[in-house]
Coordinates of C-alpha atoms in Angstrom, one line a residue:
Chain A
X1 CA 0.0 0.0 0.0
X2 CA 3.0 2.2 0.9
X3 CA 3.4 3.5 -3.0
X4 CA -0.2 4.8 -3.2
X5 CA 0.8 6.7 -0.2
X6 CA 2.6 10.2 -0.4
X7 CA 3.1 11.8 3.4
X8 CA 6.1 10.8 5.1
X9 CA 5.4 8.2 7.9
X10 CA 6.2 10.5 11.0
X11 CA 3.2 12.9 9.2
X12 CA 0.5 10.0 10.0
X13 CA 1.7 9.7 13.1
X14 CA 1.6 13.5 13.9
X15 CA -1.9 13.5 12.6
X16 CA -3.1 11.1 14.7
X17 CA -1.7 12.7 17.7
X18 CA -3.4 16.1 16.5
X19 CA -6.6 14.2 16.0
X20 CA -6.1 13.0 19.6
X21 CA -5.4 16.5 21.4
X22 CA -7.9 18.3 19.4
X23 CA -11.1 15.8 19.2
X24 CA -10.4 13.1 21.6
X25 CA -10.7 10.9 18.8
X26 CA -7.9 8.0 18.3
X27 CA -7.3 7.1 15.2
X28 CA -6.3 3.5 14.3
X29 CA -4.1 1.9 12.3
X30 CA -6.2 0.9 9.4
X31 CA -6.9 5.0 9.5
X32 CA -3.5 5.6 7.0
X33 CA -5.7 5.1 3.6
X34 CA -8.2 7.6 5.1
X35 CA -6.0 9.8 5.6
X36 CA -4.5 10.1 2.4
X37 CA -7.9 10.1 0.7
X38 CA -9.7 12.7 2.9
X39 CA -6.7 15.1 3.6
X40 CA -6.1 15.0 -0.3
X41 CA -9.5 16.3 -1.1
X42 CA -9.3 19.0 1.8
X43 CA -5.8 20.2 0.2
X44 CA -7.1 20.6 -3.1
X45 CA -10.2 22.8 -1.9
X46 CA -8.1 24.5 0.1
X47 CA -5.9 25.4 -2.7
X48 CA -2.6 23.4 -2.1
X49 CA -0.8 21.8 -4.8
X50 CA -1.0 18.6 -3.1
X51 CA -1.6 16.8 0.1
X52 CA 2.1 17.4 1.2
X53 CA 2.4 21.3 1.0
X54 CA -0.8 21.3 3.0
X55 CA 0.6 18.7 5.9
X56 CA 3.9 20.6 5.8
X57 CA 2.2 24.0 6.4
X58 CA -0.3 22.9 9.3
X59 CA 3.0 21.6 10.8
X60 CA 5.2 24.5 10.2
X61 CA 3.1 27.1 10.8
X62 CA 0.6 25.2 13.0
X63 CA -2.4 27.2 11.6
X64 CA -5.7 26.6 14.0
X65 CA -7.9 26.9 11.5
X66 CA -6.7 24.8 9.3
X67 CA -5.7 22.1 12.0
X68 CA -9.9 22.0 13.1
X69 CA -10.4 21.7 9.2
X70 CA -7.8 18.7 8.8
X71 CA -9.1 16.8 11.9
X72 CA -12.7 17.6 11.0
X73 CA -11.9 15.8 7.4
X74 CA -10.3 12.9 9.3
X75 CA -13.8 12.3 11.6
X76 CA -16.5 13.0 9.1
X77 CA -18.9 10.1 9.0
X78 CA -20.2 8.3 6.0
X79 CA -23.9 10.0 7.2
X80 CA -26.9 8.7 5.9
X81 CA -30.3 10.0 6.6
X82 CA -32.5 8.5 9.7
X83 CA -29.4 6.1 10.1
X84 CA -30.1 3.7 13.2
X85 CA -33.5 3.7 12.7
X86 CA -34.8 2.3 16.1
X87 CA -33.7 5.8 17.4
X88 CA -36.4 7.5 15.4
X89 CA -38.6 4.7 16.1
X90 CA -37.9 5.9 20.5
X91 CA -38.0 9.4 19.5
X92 CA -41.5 9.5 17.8
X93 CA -43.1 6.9 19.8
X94 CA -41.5 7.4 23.5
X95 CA -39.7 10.5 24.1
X96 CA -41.9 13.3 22.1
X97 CA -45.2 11.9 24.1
X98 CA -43.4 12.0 27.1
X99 CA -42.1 15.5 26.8
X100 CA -45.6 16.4 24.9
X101 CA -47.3 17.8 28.2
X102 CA -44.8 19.6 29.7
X103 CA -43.9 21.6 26.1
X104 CA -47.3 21.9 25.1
X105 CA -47.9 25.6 24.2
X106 CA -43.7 26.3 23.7
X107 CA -40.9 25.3 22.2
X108 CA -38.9 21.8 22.6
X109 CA -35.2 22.4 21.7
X110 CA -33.2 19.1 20.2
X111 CA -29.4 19.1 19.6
X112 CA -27.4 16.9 17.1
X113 CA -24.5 16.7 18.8
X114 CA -21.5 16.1 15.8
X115 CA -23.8 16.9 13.4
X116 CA -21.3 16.5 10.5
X117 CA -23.1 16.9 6.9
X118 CA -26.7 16.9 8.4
X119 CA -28.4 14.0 7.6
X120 CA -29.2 13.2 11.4
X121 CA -30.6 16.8 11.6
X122 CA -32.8 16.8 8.2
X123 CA -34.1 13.4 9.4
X124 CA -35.5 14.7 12.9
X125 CA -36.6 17.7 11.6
X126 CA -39.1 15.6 9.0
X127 CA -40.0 13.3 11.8
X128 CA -41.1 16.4 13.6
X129 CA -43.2 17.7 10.9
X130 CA -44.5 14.0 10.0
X131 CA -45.8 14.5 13.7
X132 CA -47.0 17.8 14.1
X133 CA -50.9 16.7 14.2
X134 CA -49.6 14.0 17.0
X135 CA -48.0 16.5 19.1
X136 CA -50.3 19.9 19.0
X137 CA -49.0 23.1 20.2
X138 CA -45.8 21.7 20.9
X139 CA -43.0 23.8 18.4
X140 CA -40.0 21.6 17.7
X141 CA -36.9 23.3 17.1
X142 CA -33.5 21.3 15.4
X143 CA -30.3 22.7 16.1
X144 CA -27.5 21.1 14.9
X145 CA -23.7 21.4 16.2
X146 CA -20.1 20.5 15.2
X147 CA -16.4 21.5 14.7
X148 CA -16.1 23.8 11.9
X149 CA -15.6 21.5 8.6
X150 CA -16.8 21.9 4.7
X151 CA -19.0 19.3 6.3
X152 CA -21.2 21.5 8.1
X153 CA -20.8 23.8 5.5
X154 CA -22.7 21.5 3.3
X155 CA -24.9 20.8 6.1
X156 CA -25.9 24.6 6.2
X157 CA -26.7 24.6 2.5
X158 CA -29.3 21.6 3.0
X159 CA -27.7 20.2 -0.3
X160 CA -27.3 16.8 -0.9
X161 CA -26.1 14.7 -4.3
X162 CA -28.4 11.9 -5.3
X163 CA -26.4 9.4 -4.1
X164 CA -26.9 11.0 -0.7
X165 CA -30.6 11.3 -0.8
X166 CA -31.3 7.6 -1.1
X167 CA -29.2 6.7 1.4
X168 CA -31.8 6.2 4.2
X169 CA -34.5 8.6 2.8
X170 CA -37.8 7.6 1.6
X171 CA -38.6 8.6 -1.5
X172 CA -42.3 10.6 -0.2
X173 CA -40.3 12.9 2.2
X174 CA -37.4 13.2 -1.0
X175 CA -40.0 14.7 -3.0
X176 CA -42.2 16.2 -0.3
X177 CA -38.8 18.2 1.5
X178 CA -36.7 18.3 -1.6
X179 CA -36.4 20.4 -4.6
X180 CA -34.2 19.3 -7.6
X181 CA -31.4 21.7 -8.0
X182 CA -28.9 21.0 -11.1
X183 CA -28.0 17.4 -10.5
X184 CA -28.1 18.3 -6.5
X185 CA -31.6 18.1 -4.3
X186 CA -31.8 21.1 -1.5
X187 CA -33.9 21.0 1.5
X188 CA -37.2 23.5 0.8
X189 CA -37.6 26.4 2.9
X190 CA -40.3 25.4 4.8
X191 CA -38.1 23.0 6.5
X192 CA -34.8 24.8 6.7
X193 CA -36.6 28.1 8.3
X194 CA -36.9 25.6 11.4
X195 CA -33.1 24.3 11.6
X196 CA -29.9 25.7 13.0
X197 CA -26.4 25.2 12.4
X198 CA -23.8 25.9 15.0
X199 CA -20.4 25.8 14.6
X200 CA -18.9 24.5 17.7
X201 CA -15.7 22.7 19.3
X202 CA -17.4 19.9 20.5
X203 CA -14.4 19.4 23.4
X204 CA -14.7 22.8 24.5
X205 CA -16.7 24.8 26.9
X206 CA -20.3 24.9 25.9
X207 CA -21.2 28.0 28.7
X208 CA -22.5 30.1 25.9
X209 CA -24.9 27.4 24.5
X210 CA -28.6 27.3 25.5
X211 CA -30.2 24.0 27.0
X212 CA -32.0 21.1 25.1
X213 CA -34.5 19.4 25.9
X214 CA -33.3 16.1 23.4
X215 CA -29.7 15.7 22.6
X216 CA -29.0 13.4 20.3
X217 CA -25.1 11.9 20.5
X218 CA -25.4 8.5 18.6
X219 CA -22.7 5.8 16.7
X220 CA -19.5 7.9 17.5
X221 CA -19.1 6.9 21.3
X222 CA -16.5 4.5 20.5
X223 CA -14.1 6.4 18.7
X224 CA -13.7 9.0 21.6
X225 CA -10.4 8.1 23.8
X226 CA -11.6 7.5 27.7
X227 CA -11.0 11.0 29.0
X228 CA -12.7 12.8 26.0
X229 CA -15.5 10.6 26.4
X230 CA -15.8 12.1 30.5
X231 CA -15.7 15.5 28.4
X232 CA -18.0 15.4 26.4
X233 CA -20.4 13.3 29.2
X234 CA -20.1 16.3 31.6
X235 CA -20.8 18.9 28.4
X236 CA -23.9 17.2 27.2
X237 CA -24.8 16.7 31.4
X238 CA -25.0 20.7 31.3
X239 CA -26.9 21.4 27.8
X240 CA -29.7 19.0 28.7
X241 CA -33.1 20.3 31.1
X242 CA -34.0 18.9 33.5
X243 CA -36.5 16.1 32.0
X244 CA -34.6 16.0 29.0
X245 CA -33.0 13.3 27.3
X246 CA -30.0 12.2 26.3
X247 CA -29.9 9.6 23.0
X248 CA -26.9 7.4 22.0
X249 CA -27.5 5.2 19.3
X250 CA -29.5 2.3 19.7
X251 CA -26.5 -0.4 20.9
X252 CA -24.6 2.4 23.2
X253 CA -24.4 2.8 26.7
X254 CA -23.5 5.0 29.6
X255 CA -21.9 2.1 31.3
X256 CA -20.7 2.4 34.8
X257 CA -21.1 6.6 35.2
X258 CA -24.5 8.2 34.6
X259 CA -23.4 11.9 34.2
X260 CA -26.4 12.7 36.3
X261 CA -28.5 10.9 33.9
X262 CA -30.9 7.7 35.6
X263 CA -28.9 4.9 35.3
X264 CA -31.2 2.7 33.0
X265 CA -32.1 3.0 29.8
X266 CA -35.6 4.7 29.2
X267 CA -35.6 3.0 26.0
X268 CA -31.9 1.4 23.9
X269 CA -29.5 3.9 24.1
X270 CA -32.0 6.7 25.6
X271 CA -31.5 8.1 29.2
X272 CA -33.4 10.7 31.2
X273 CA -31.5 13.4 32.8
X274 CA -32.2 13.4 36.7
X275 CA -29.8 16.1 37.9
X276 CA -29.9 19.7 38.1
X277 CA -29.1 21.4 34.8
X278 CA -27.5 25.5 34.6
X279 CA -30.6 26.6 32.9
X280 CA -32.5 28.0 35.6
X281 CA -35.6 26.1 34.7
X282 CA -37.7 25.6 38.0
X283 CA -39.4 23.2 36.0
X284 CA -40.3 19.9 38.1
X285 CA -38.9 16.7 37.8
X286 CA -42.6 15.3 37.2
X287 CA -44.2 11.8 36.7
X288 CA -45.2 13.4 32.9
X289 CA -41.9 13.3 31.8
X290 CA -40.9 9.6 32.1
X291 CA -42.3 7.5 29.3
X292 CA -44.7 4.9 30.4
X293 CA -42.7 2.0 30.3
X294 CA -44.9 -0.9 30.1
X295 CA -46.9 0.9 27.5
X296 CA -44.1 2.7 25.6
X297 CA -41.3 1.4 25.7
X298 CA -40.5 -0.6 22.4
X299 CA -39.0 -4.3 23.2
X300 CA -36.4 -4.6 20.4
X301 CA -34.5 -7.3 21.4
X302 CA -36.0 -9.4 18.7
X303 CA -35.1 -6.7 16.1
Chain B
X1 CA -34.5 -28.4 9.2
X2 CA -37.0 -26.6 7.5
X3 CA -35.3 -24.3 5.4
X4 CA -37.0 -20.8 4.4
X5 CA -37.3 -20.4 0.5
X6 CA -35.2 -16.9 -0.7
X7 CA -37.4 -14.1 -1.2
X8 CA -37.7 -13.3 -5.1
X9 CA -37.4 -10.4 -7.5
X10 CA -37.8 -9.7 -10.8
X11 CA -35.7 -7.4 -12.7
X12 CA -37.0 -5.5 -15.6
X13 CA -34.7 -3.6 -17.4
X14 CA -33.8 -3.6 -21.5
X15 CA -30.4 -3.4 -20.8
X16 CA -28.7 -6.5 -20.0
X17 CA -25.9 -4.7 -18.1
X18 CA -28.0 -3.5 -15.7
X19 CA -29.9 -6.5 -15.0
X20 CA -26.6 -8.2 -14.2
X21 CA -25.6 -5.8 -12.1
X22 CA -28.6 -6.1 -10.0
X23 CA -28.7 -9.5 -10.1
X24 CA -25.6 -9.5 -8.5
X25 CA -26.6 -7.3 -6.1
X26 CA -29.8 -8.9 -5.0
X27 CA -27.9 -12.3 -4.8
X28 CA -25.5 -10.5 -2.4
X29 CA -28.2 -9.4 -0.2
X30 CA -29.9 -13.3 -0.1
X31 CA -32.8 -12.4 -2.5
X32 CA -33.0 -14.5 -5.6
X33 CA -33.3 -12.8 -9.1
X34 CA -34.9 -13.5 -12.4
X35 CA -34.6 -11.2 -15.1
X36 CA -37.3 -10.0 -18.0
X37 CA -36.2 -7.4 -21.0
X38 CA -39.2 -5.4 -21.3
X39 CA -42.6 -5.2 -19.9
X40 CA -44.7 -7.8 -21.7
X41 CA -42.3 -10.0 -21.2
X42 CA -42.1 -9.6 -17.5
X43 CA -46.3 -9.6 -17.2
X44 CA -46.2 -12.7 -19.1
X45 CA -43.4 -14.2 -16.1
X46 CA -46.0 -12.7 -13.3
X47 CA -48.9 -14.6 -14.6
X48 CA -46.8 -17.6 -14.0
X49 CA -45.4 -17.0 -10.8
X50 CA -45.7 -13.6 -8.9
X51 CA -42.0 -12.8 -7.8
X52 CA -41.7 -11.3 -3.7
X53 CA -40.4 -7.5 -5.5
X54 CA -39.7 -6.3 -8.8
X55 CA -37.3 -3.9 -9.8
X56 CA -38.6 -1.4 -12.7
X57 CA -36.8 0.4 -15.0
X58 CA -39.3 3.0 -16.6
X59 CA -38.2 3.0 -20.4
X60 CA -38.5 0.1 -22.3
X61 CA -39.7 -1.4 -25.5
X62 CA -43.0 -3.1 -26.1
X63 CA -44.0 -2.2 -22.9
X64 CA -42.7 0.9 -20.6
X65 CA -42.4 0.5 -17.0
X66 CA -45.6 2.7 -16.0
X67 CA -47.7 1.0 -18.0
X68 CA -46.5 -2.4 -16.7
X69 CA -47.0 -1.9 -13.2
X70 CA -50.6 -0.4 -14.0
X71 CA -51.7 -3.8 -15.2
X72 CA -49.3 -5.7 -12.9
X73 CA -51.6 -4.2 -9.9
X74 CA -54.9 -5.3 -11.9
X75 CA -53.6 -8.8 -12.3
X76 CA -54.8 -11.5 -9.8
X77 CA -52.2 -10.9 -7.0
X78 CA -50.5 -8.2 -8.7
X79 CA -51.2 -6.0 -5.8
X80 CA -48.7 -8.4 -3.6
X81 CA -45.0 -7.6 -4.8
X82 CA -43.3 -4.8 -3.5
X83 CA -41.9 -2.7 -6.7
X84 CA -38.8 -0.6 -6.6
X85 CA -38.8 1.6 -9.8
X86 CA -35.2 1.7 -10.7
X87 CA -34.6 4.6 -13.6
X88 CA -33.1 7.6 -15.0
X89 CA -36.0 9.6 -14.5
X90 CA -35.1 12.4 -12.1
X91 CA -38.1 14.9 -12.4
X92 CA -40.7 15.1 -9.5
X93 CA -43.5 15.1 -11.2
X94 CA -41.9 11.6 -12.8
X95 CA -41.6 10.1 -9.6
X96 CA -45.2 11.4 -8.1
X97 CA -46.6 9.4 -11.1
X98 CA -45.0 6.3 -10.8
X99 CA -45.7 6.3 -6.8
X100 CA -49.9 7.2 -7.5
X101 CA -49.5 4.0 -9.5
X102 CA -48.2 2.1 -6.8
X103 CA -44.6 2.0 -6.9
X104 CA -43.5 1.1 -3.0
X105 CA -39.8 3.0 -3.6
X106 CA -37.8 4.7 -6.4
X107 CA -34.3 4.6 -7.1
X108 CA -32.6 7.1 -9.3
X109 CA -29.8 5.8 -11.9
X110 CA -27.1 5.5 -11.2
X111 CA -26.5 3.2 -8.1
X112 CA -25.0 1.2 -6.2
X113 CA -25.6 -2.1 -4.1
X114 CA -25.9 0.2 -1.2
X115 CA -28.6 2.4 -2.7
X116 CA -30.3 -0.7 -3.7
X117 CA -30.3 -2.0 -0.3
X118 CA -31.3 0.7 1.6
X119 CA -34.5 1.5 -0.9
X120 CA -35.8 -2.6 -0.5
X121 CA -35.5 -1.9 3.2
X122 CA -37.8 1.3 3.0
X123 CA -40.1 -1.0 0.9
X124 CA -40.0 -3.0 3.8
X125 CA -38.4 -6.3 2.0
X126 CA -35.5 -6.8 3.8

């Protein structure tokens, strides 16, 4: 494989190191081939002659911006839309009738957390209008969040090729949420006027973000190294209410530390945040939020 | 042991290329193909056994893809296979017509075994 490869060897190493100390992510060994393909599309559209000028330049003159744009090339997920679908499945039928009574009248806030190109967003934000009738009165906001990357700048521009949109989308929502652009297909208005984008280190502080009351943090738990994973716990801890929930995908767990979450699952991968949380809310830690279980929750264990 | 008979699909395509490559595709996801090169000839191959799904190209000779899957649903048990229309047609309005005559899914040339996958699972087949 080496003579398809062009960085020097020390380069990959560096990389994943950078990777590391700016993500908590560790890259593995099988990660080299990704590397080269990724980081060489990133140095062309950043206007480098090839993938070494650009690796000598982040390393010489250790540029910031374009060190969160190389690692955010390294972690971007092959995304497809209403990937893991039991989690939709929980969402419509367990954790929007549970929070239904107390955010009847407002506005319920939910976060993709590493948001990456969108899909996850686009996905919940069609469930949400799908249910509307289900859930009256109830506004549902979509916000989604993640390093700076051409990523979410594609994620901001709702536009997705055609290979994308069949990747996990029906084809009714395709043509109900879509218009054909060129060869592309761009999210209508109607939709995008209820999403956000925020562009976010996803390690750092999050004091100047508002509160959720879903945050939605699923598949990438395992590529986090132990004390990033702690991190990003404690972060997501803070931007949830009280009442809220927490969703990894449908196989992931807190294990051993709850992060002020309850320490079983309200439904696979979905806890319910028990602790206090910084927004002030003097909401009550009622009954109404907690999904029925013996009525709600979904046994898939067969799935 | 009893063993559970593979699900079946029927490809319809003119293009023999692209029935192969689906074929391989289906066989790779455990469904087993048969393959028909125009519309008449696959109506004549659902009269004599109705296949599980069909995939449906939209232009063909003799007998275009719309038209076969409006007399497919008329036929005795026509209304039983789940069909994936499988085409170059890109326009809405295209793919609002061939869902109002009961296409389950619609994939958009080209594709790729992933694509193909994903759309049967929307249709519910696998």
């Amino acid at each position: 494989m080496s003579g398809v490869l062009s960085l020097q060897p020390s380069y990959y190493e560096a990389l994943k190191r950078l990777t590391l100390e700016l993500a908590g992510v560790k890259l593995g060994e099988d990660h080299t081939f990704l590397i080269e393909t990724r980081l060489s599309a990133l140095a062309r559209k950043e206007g480098f002659e090839n993938l070494s000028d650009m690796i000598d330049q982040l390393f010489s003159r250790g540029q910031t911006r374009l060190a969160i744009h190389v690692v955010s090339a390294l972690l971007e997920r092959s995304a497809r839309f209403f990937n893991d679908r039991k989690g939709y499945d929980v969402l419509g039928e367990t954790l929007l009738p549970a929070l239904h009574p107390l955010y009847r009248g407002g506005q319920l806030r939910i976060l993709s957390f590493g948001c990456s190109s969108g899909q996850e967003v686009y996905s919940t934000a069609i469930l949400a209008d799908q249910m509307k009738d289900v859930f009256p009165g109830m506004q549902i906001e979509v916000t989604g969040v993640d390093y700076p990357s051409l990523a979410l700048e594609r994620a901001k521009e709702g536009r997705f090729t055609h290979f994308e949109v069949q990747r996990g989308l029906p084809i009714r929502y395709l043509i109900e949420y879509f218009d054909r652009v060129g060869e592309d297909w761009v999210v209508k208005e109607s939709l995008r006027s209820r999403i956000r984008f925020l562009d976010h280190n996803l390690l750092s502080g999050i004091e100047d973000m508002e509160t959720y009351q879903i945050v939605m943090f699923r598949g990438s738990l395992s590529q986090y190294s132990p004390p990033a994973i702690v991190r990003i716990m404690r972060n997501l801890s803070r931007l949830i209410a009280r009442n809220g929930y927490l969703m990894l995908g449908s196989d992931e767990t807190l294990g051993e530390m709850n992060f002020g979450f309850n320490e079983a699952p309200v439904a696979p991968g979905c806890y319910l945040k028990v602790g206090k949380d910084n927004s002030g809310s003097q909401e009550d830690v009622s009954e109404a939020s907690r999904p029925a279980k013996t009525s709600q929750y979904k046994d898939y264990s067969a799935a | 042991m009893k063993v559970t008979p593979k699900k079946t699909c029927l490809i319809v395509d003119d293009s023999k290329m692209i029935r192969r490559v689906a074929a391989r595709i289906l066989r790779d996801l455990k469904i087993e193909p048969s393959e028909a090169g125009d519309g008449r000839e696959a109506i004549n191959m659902c009269r004599s056994s109705m296949p599980d799904a069909i995939l449906l190209d939209w232009n063909m000779p003799v007998m275009d893809g719309l038209e076969f899957l409006k007399t497919l649903r008329k036929e005795p048990g026509g209304s039983e296979p789940i069909v994936v229309f499988c085409t170059a047609e890109r326009d809405v309005m295209k793919i609002a017509e061939a869902l109002d005559a009961g296409a389950d899914e619609y994939v958009m040339k080209p594709f790729d075994s992933d694509i193909i996958e994903s759309k049967f699972f929307e249709a519910g087949f696998v």
